[in-house]
Coordinates of C-alpha atoms in Angstrom, one line a residue:
Chain A
M102 CA -28.7 7.2 -8.3
V103 CA -26.1 9.9 -9.0
K104 CA -23.5 7.8 -7.4
K105 CA -24.4 4.8 -9.6
L106 CA -24.2 7.0 -12.6
Y107 CA -20.8 8.2 -11.5
K108 CA -19.5 4.7 -11.0
L109 CA -21.0 3.6 -14.4
G110 CA -19.5 6.7 -16.2
L111 CA -16.1 5.8 -14.6
V112 CA -16.2 2.3 -15.8
V113 CA -17.4 3.3 -19.4
S114 CA -14.8 6.0 -19.7
L115 CA -11.9 3.6 -18.7
G116 CA -13.2 1.1 -21.2
M117 CA -13.3 3.8 -24.1
F118 CA -9.9 4.9 -23.0
L119 CA -8.4 1.3 -23.2
F120 CA -10.3 0.6 -26.5
V121 CA -8.7 3.7 -28.1
L122 CA -5.3 2.8 -26.7
F123 CA -5.3 -0.8 -27.8
S124 CA -6.7 0.0 -31.2
D125 CA -3.9 2.5 -31.7
I126 CA -1.3 0.0 -30.6
H127 CA -2.9 -2.5 -32.9
N128 CA -2.8 -0.3 -36.0
L129 CA 0.8 0.8 -35.5
D130 CA 3.0 0.6 -38.7
R131 CA 3.8 -3.1 -38.7
T132 CA 6.8 -3.2 -40.8
S133 CA 9.2 -0.4 -39.5
K134 CA 8.7 -0.1 -35.8
N135 CA 9.0 -3.8 -34.4
Y136 CA 12.6 -4.6 -35.4
L137 CA 13.4 -4.9 -31.7
S138 CA 10.9 -7.6 -30.9
E139 CA 11.9 -9.5 -34.0
H140 CA 15.6 -9.3 -32.8
Y141 CA 14.6 -10.7 -29.5
I142 CA 12.5 -13.5 -31.1
S143 CA 15.2 -14.5 -33.7
E144 CA 18.5 -13.9 -31.8
G145 CA 17.3 -14.3 -28.1
V146 CA 18.2 -18.0 -27.8
Q147 CA 21.6 -17.6 -29.2
E148 CA 22.4 -14.4 -27.3
T149 CA 21.2 -15.3 -23.9
G150 CA 21.1 -19.1 -23.8
A151 CA 17.5 -19.2 -22.2
I152 CA 14.7 -21.0 -24.1
N153 CA 12.1 -19.0 -22.2
L154 CA 12.0 -15.7 -24.0
V155 CA 10.2 -13.8 -21.2
T156 CA 13.0 -14.7 -18.9
S157 CA 15.5 -13.7 -21.4
V158 CA 14.0 -10.3 -21.7
L159 CA 13.5 -9.9 -18.0
Y160 CA 16.9 -11.1 -16.7
D161 CA 19.2 -10.2 -19.6
Y162 CA 18.0 -7.5 -21.9
R163 CA 16.1 -5.6 -19.4
A164 CA 17.5 -6.8 -16.1
F165 CA 18.0 -3.2 -14.9
D166 CA 14.1 -2.9 -15.0
T167 CA 13.8 -6.1 -12.8
L168 CA 16.3 -4.5 -10.2
G169 CA 14.0 -1.5 -10.1
E170 CA 11.0 -3.6 -9.4
A171 CA 12.7 -5.7 -6.8
T172 CA 13.9 -2.4 -5.2
V173 CA 10.2 -1.2 -4.9
L174 CA 9.3 -4.5 -3.1
L175 CA 12.2 -4.1 -0.8
T176 CA 11.2 -0.5 0.1
A177 CA 7.7 -1.5 0.7
A178 CA 8.6 -4.5 2.9
T179 CA 11.2 -2.3 4.9
I180 CA 8.8 0.7 5.4
L181 CA 6.0 -1.7 6.5
A182 CA 8.1 -3.6 9.0
F183 CA 9.4 -0.2 10.3
L184 CA 5.9 1.4 10.5
V185 CA 4.2 -1.5 12.5
P186 CA 6.4 -1.7 15.6
V187 CA 4.0 -4.0 17.4
T188 CA 5.3 -6.9 19.2
K189 CA 2.0 -8.4 20.4
A190 CA 0.4 -10.7 17.8
D191 CA -3.3 -10.9 17.4
M192 CA -5.2 -13.9 16.1
L193 CA -8.0 -13.8 13.7
G194 CA -11.2 -14.6 15.4
T195 CA -11.4 -18.0 13.8
T196 CA -10.6 -21.6 15.0
F197 CA -10.4 -24.4 12.5
T198 CA -11.2 -28.1 12.7
I199 CA -8.4 -30.7 12.7
I200 CA -8.9 -31.2 9.0
V201 CA -7.5 -27.8 8.1
Y202 CA -4.5 -28.3 10.4
Q203 CA -3.6 -31.8 9.0
A204 CA -4.2 -30.6 5.4
T205 CA -2.0 -27.5 5.9
K206 CA 0.7 -29.9 7.4
Y207 CA 0.8 -32.2 4.3
L208 CA 0.4 -29.3 1.8
I209 CA 3.6 -27.4 2.7
P210 CA 6.1 -29.7 1.3
F211 CA 4.4 -29.9 -2.0
I212 CA 4.3 -26.0 -2.0
A213 CA 8.0 -25.9 -1.3
V214 CA 8.9 -28.3 -4.1
L215 CA 6.7 -26.4 -6.5
G216 CA 8.4 -23.1 -5.6
V217 CA 11.9 -24.4 -6.0
Y218 CA 11.0 -26.0 -9.3
V219 CA 9.6 -22.8 -10.7
I220 CA 12.6 -20.8 -9.6
M221 CA 15.2 -23.3 -10.8
F222 CA 13.6 -23.9 -14.2
G223 CA 12.8 -20.2 -14.8
H224 CA 15.0 -20.1 -18.0
L225 CA 13.5 -23.3 -19.4
S226 CA 9.7 -23.3 -18.5
P227 CA 7.0 -20.7 -17.7
G228 CA 7.6 -19.1 -14.4
G229 CA 10.7 -17.4 -12.9
G230 CA 11.8 -15.7 -9.9
F231 CA 8.9 -13.5 -9.2
V232 CA 6.3 -16.3 -9.4
G233 CA 8.4 -18.8 -7.6
G234 CA 9.1 -16.3 -4.8
V235 CA 5.4 -15.6 -4.4
V236 CA 4.8 -19.6 -4.2
M237 CA 7.5 -19.8 -1.5
A238 CA 6.1 -16.9 0.4
L239 CA 2.7 -18.9 0.7
I240 CA 4.4 -21.2 3.2
P241 CA 4.8 -18.6 6.0
I242 CA 1.5 -17.1 5.1
L243 CA -0.3 -20.4 5.4
L244 CA 1.5 -20.9 8.8
S245 CA 0.2 -17.6 10.0
L246 CA -3.4 -18.1 8.9
T247 CA -3.9 -21.7 10.3
Y248 CA -1.5 -22.0 13.3
G249 CA -1.4 -18.4 14.2
I250 CA 1.2 -15.7 13.8
D251 CA 3.1 -16.7 17.0
F252 CA 3.9 -20.2 15.8
S253 CA 4.8 -18.7 12.3
E254 CA 7.2 -16.2 13.8
Y255 CA 8.7 -18.9 16.2
K256 CA 9.4 -21.1 13.1
L257 CA 10.7 -18.3 10.8
T258 CA 11.7 -15.4 12.8
P259 CA 11.4 -11.9 11.3
N260 CA 15.1 -11.4 11.7
T261 CA 15.8 -14.5 9.5
K262 CA 13.4 -13.3 6.8
K263 CA 15.0 -9.8 6.8
V264 CA 18.5 -11.3 6.4
V265 CA 17.3 -13.6 3.6
E266 CA 15.7 -10.6 2.0
D267 CA 19.0 -8.6 2.3
I268 CA 20.9 -11.5 0.8
G269 CA 18.7 -11.6 -2.2
A270 CA 19.0 -7.9 -2.9
I271 CA 22.7 -7.6 -2.4
G272 CA 23.4 -10.8 -4.3
F273 CA 21.5 -9.5 -7.3
I274 CA 23.6 -6.3 -7.4
L275 CA 26.9 -8.4 -6.9
L276 CA 26.1 -10.6 -9.7
G277 CA 25.5 -7.6 -11.7
L278 CA 28.9 -6.2 -10.7
L279 CA 30.6 -9.4 -11.8
A280 CA 30.0 -8.3 -15.4
V281 CA 31.5 -4.9 -14.6
L282 CA 34.7 -6.6 -13.3
T283 CA 35.2 -8.2 -16.7
G284 CA 34.9 -4.8 -18.4
N285 CA 31.3 -4.8 -19.7
N286 CA 28.1 -3.2 -18.7
F287 CA 26.3 -3.7 -15.6
L288 CA 24.3 -7.0 -15.6
A289 CA 25.8 -8.0 -19.0
N290 CA 25.4 -11.8 -19.5
G291 CA 26.3 -13.1 -22.9
Q292 CA 28.4 -10.2 -24.0
A293 CA 30.6 -10.4 -20.9
G294 CA 31.8 -13.9 -21.9
F295 CA 30.1 -16.0 -19.3
P296 CA 29.7 -19.5 -20.6
L297 CA 26.1 -20.0 -21.9
G298 CA 26.2 -23.7 -22.2
N299 CA 23.8 -25.8 -24.3
A300 CA 20.4 -24.2 -24.5
G301 CA 17.9 -26.3 -22.8
E302 CA 20.1 -27.7 -20.0
L303 CA 19.3 -26.9 -16.4
I304 CA 22.8 -25.2 -15.9
S305 CA 23.2 -23.0 -18.8
A306 CA 22.3 -19.3 -19.8
G307 CA 25.2 -18.0 -17.9
L308 CA 24.1 -15.7 -14.9
I309 CA 20.2 -16.1 -15.4
P310 CA 19.6 -19.0 -13.1
Y311 CA 21.5 -17.3 -10.3
L312 CA 19.8 -14.1 -10.9
N313 CA 16.5 -16.1 -10.7
V314 CA 17.4 -17.6 -7.4
M315 CA 18.3 -14.2 -5.9
I316 CA 15.0 -12.6 -7.1
G317 CA 13.0 -15.7 -5.9
I318 CA 14.4 -15.6 -2.1
K319 CA 14.0 -11.7 -2.2
V320 CA 10.5 -11.7 -3.3
G321 CA 9.4 -14.5 -1.1
A322 CA 11.0 -13.2 2.1
G323 CA 9.7 -9.6 1.2
L324 CA 6.1 -10.8 0.7
A325 CA 6.1 -12.8 4.0
I326 CA 7.4 -9.8 6.0
I327 CA 4.7 -7.6 4.4
F328 CA 2.0 -10.2 5.2
N329 CA 3.0 -10.6 8.9
S330 CA 3.3 -6.8 9.4
L331 CA -0.1 -6.4 8.1
M332 CA -1.6 -9.1 10.4
K333 CA -0.2 -7.8 13.5
E334 CA -2.3 -5.4 15.6
Q335 CA -2.1 -3.5 18.8
Chain B
M82 CA -12.8 -22.4 -29.7
D83 CA -14.2 -19.1 -30.7
M84 CA -17.4 -19.7 -28.7
I85 CA -15.5 -20.6 -25.6
V86 CA -13.4 -17.4 -25.8
T87 CA -16.6 -15.3 -26.3
L88 CA -18.3 -17.0 -23.3
L89 CA -15.3 -16.5 -21.1
M90 CA -15.0 -12.8 -22.2
I91 CA -18.7 -12.3 -21.3
F92 CA -18.2 -14.0 -17.9
L93 CA -15.1 -11.6 -17.4
L94 CA -17.3 -8.6 -18.1
V95 CA -20.1 -9.9 -15.7
T96 CA -17.6 -10.6 -12.8
A97 CA -16.0 -7.2 -13.3
F98 CA -19.2 -5.2 -13.3
F99 CA -20.3 -7.3 -10.3
M100 CA -17.2 -6.4 -8.3
V101 CA -17.8 -2.6 -8.9
F102 CA -21.5 -2.5 -8.4
T103 CA -22.2 -4.9 -5.5
K104 CA -23.4 -3.5 -2.3
Q105 CA -21.4 -5.7 0.1
T106 CA -17.7 -5.7 0.2
A107 CA -17.4 -9.4 1.0
N108 CA -19.1 -10.2 -2.3
A109 CA -16.5 -8.1 -4.2
V110 CA -13.6 -9.8 -2.4
I111 CA -14.9 -13.3 -3.3
A112 CA -15.7 -12.2 -6.9
F113 CA -12.0 -11.2 -7.5
P114 CA -10.5 -14.5 -7.5
I115 CA -13.2 -15.7 -10.0
F116 CA -12.3 -12.8 -12.2
G117 CA -8.6 -13.9 -11.9
S118 CA -9.3 -17.5 -12.7
I119 CA -11.3 -16.6 -15.8
L120 CA -8.4 -14.5 -17.0
V121 CA -6.0 -17.4 -16.3
V122 CA -8.0 -19.7 -18.6
L123 CA -8.0 -16.9 -21.3
F124 CA -4.2 -16.4 -21.0
V125 CA -3.7 -20.2 -21.4
I126 CA -5.8 -20.2 -24.5
F127 CA -3.9 -17.1 -25.9
Q128 CA -0.7 -19.0 -25.3
A129 CA 0.9 -16.9 -22.6
P130 CA 1.7 -19.4 -19.9
S131 CA 4.2 -17.3 -18.0
V132 CA 1.6 -14.5 -17.7
A133 CA -1.1 -17.0 -16.7
M134 CA 1.2 -18.4 -13.9
A135 CA 1.8 -14.9 -12.5
E136 CA -1.9 -14.2 -12.6
A137 CA -2.9 -17.5 -10.9
V138 CA -0.4 -17.1 -8.2
I139 CA -0.6 -13.4 -7.5
T140 CA -4.2 -12.4 -8.2
A141 CA -6.1 -15.5 -7.3
G142 CA -3.9 -16.5 -4.5
L143 CA -1.9 -13.8 -2.7
A144 CA -4.0 -10.7 -3.4
T145 CA -7.1 -12.5 -2.2
G146 CA -5.4 -13.4 1.0
F147 CA -4.5 -9.8 1.5
F148 CA -8.0 -8.6 0.8
V149 CA -9.6 -11.3 3.1
I150 CA -7.1 -10.2 5.9
T151 CA -7.9 -6.6 5.4
F152 CA -11.5 -7.2 5.2
N153 CA -11.3 -9.2 8.4
K154 CA -9.4 -6.3 10.2
T155 CA -11.7 -3.4 9.2
K156 CA -15.3 -2.5 10.1
D157 CA -18.0 -1.3 7.9
S158 CA -18.4 2.2 8.9
R159 CA -22.0 2.7 7.5
K160 CA -23.5 0.3 10.0
E161 CA -22.5 2.1 13.0

């Protein structure tokens, strides 16, 4: 009884806290404090070349924060792969019928095409590097779930995934350093004079598509490493 | 449209409370993607397709996979 009341109280207090927080945010002074978001909305397409404003904030105005998020994922994947030094793989205690195996086989090409599309069109349509990377990471995860972890690691060895993740992490920083070479800030895109192209075309927006690709392969490989490390057992 | 939003919000509350107060962990694990799917529909209605995509892929897909694997690997300590 006391435990139930405790849980109920926790939920109610969280709800009250969120209500106060959101009502405060909602009642902020509207005219004076949101010049920054108005600048993003009105000038974002001209300054960055990306139609998708979320991507233009994530990979141009606030690209350094994206580097921080990617570093968090890299650290988690590295430490998990380091802490689980087990070579013997353990299957889940489940066997599937042939329907599951065949469906997985025919599903994987579609998942791959969807992931590549979401990554490549990150600056034109909803999506972007993180979502596309997670979609790409579902391929080795599906392989480990249905065919077993041995087959998955035979097809995509852990060393390959580690190398791909490092290529993504280092490539992001090198692309950021390109702007430094031209005499501008780290990860500058439009200000550094990279050709922005026509807004709305596939190859436009300067560095943003390449940053998307780097983040995509980094997130995909990192999540696959985390999943396989968690599945292994002694 | 307003009625649909209200209904979805009520379902969101119901699934959230169900996840917290259910006795068995398996029920909470399976209620989690339902919560995520309702949230995806709400995000699409409120015209935030990028967030909806991230929510659909990460919450309803990946996190549920992690939870199912963890649930499979661990034992309920109260039953022993």
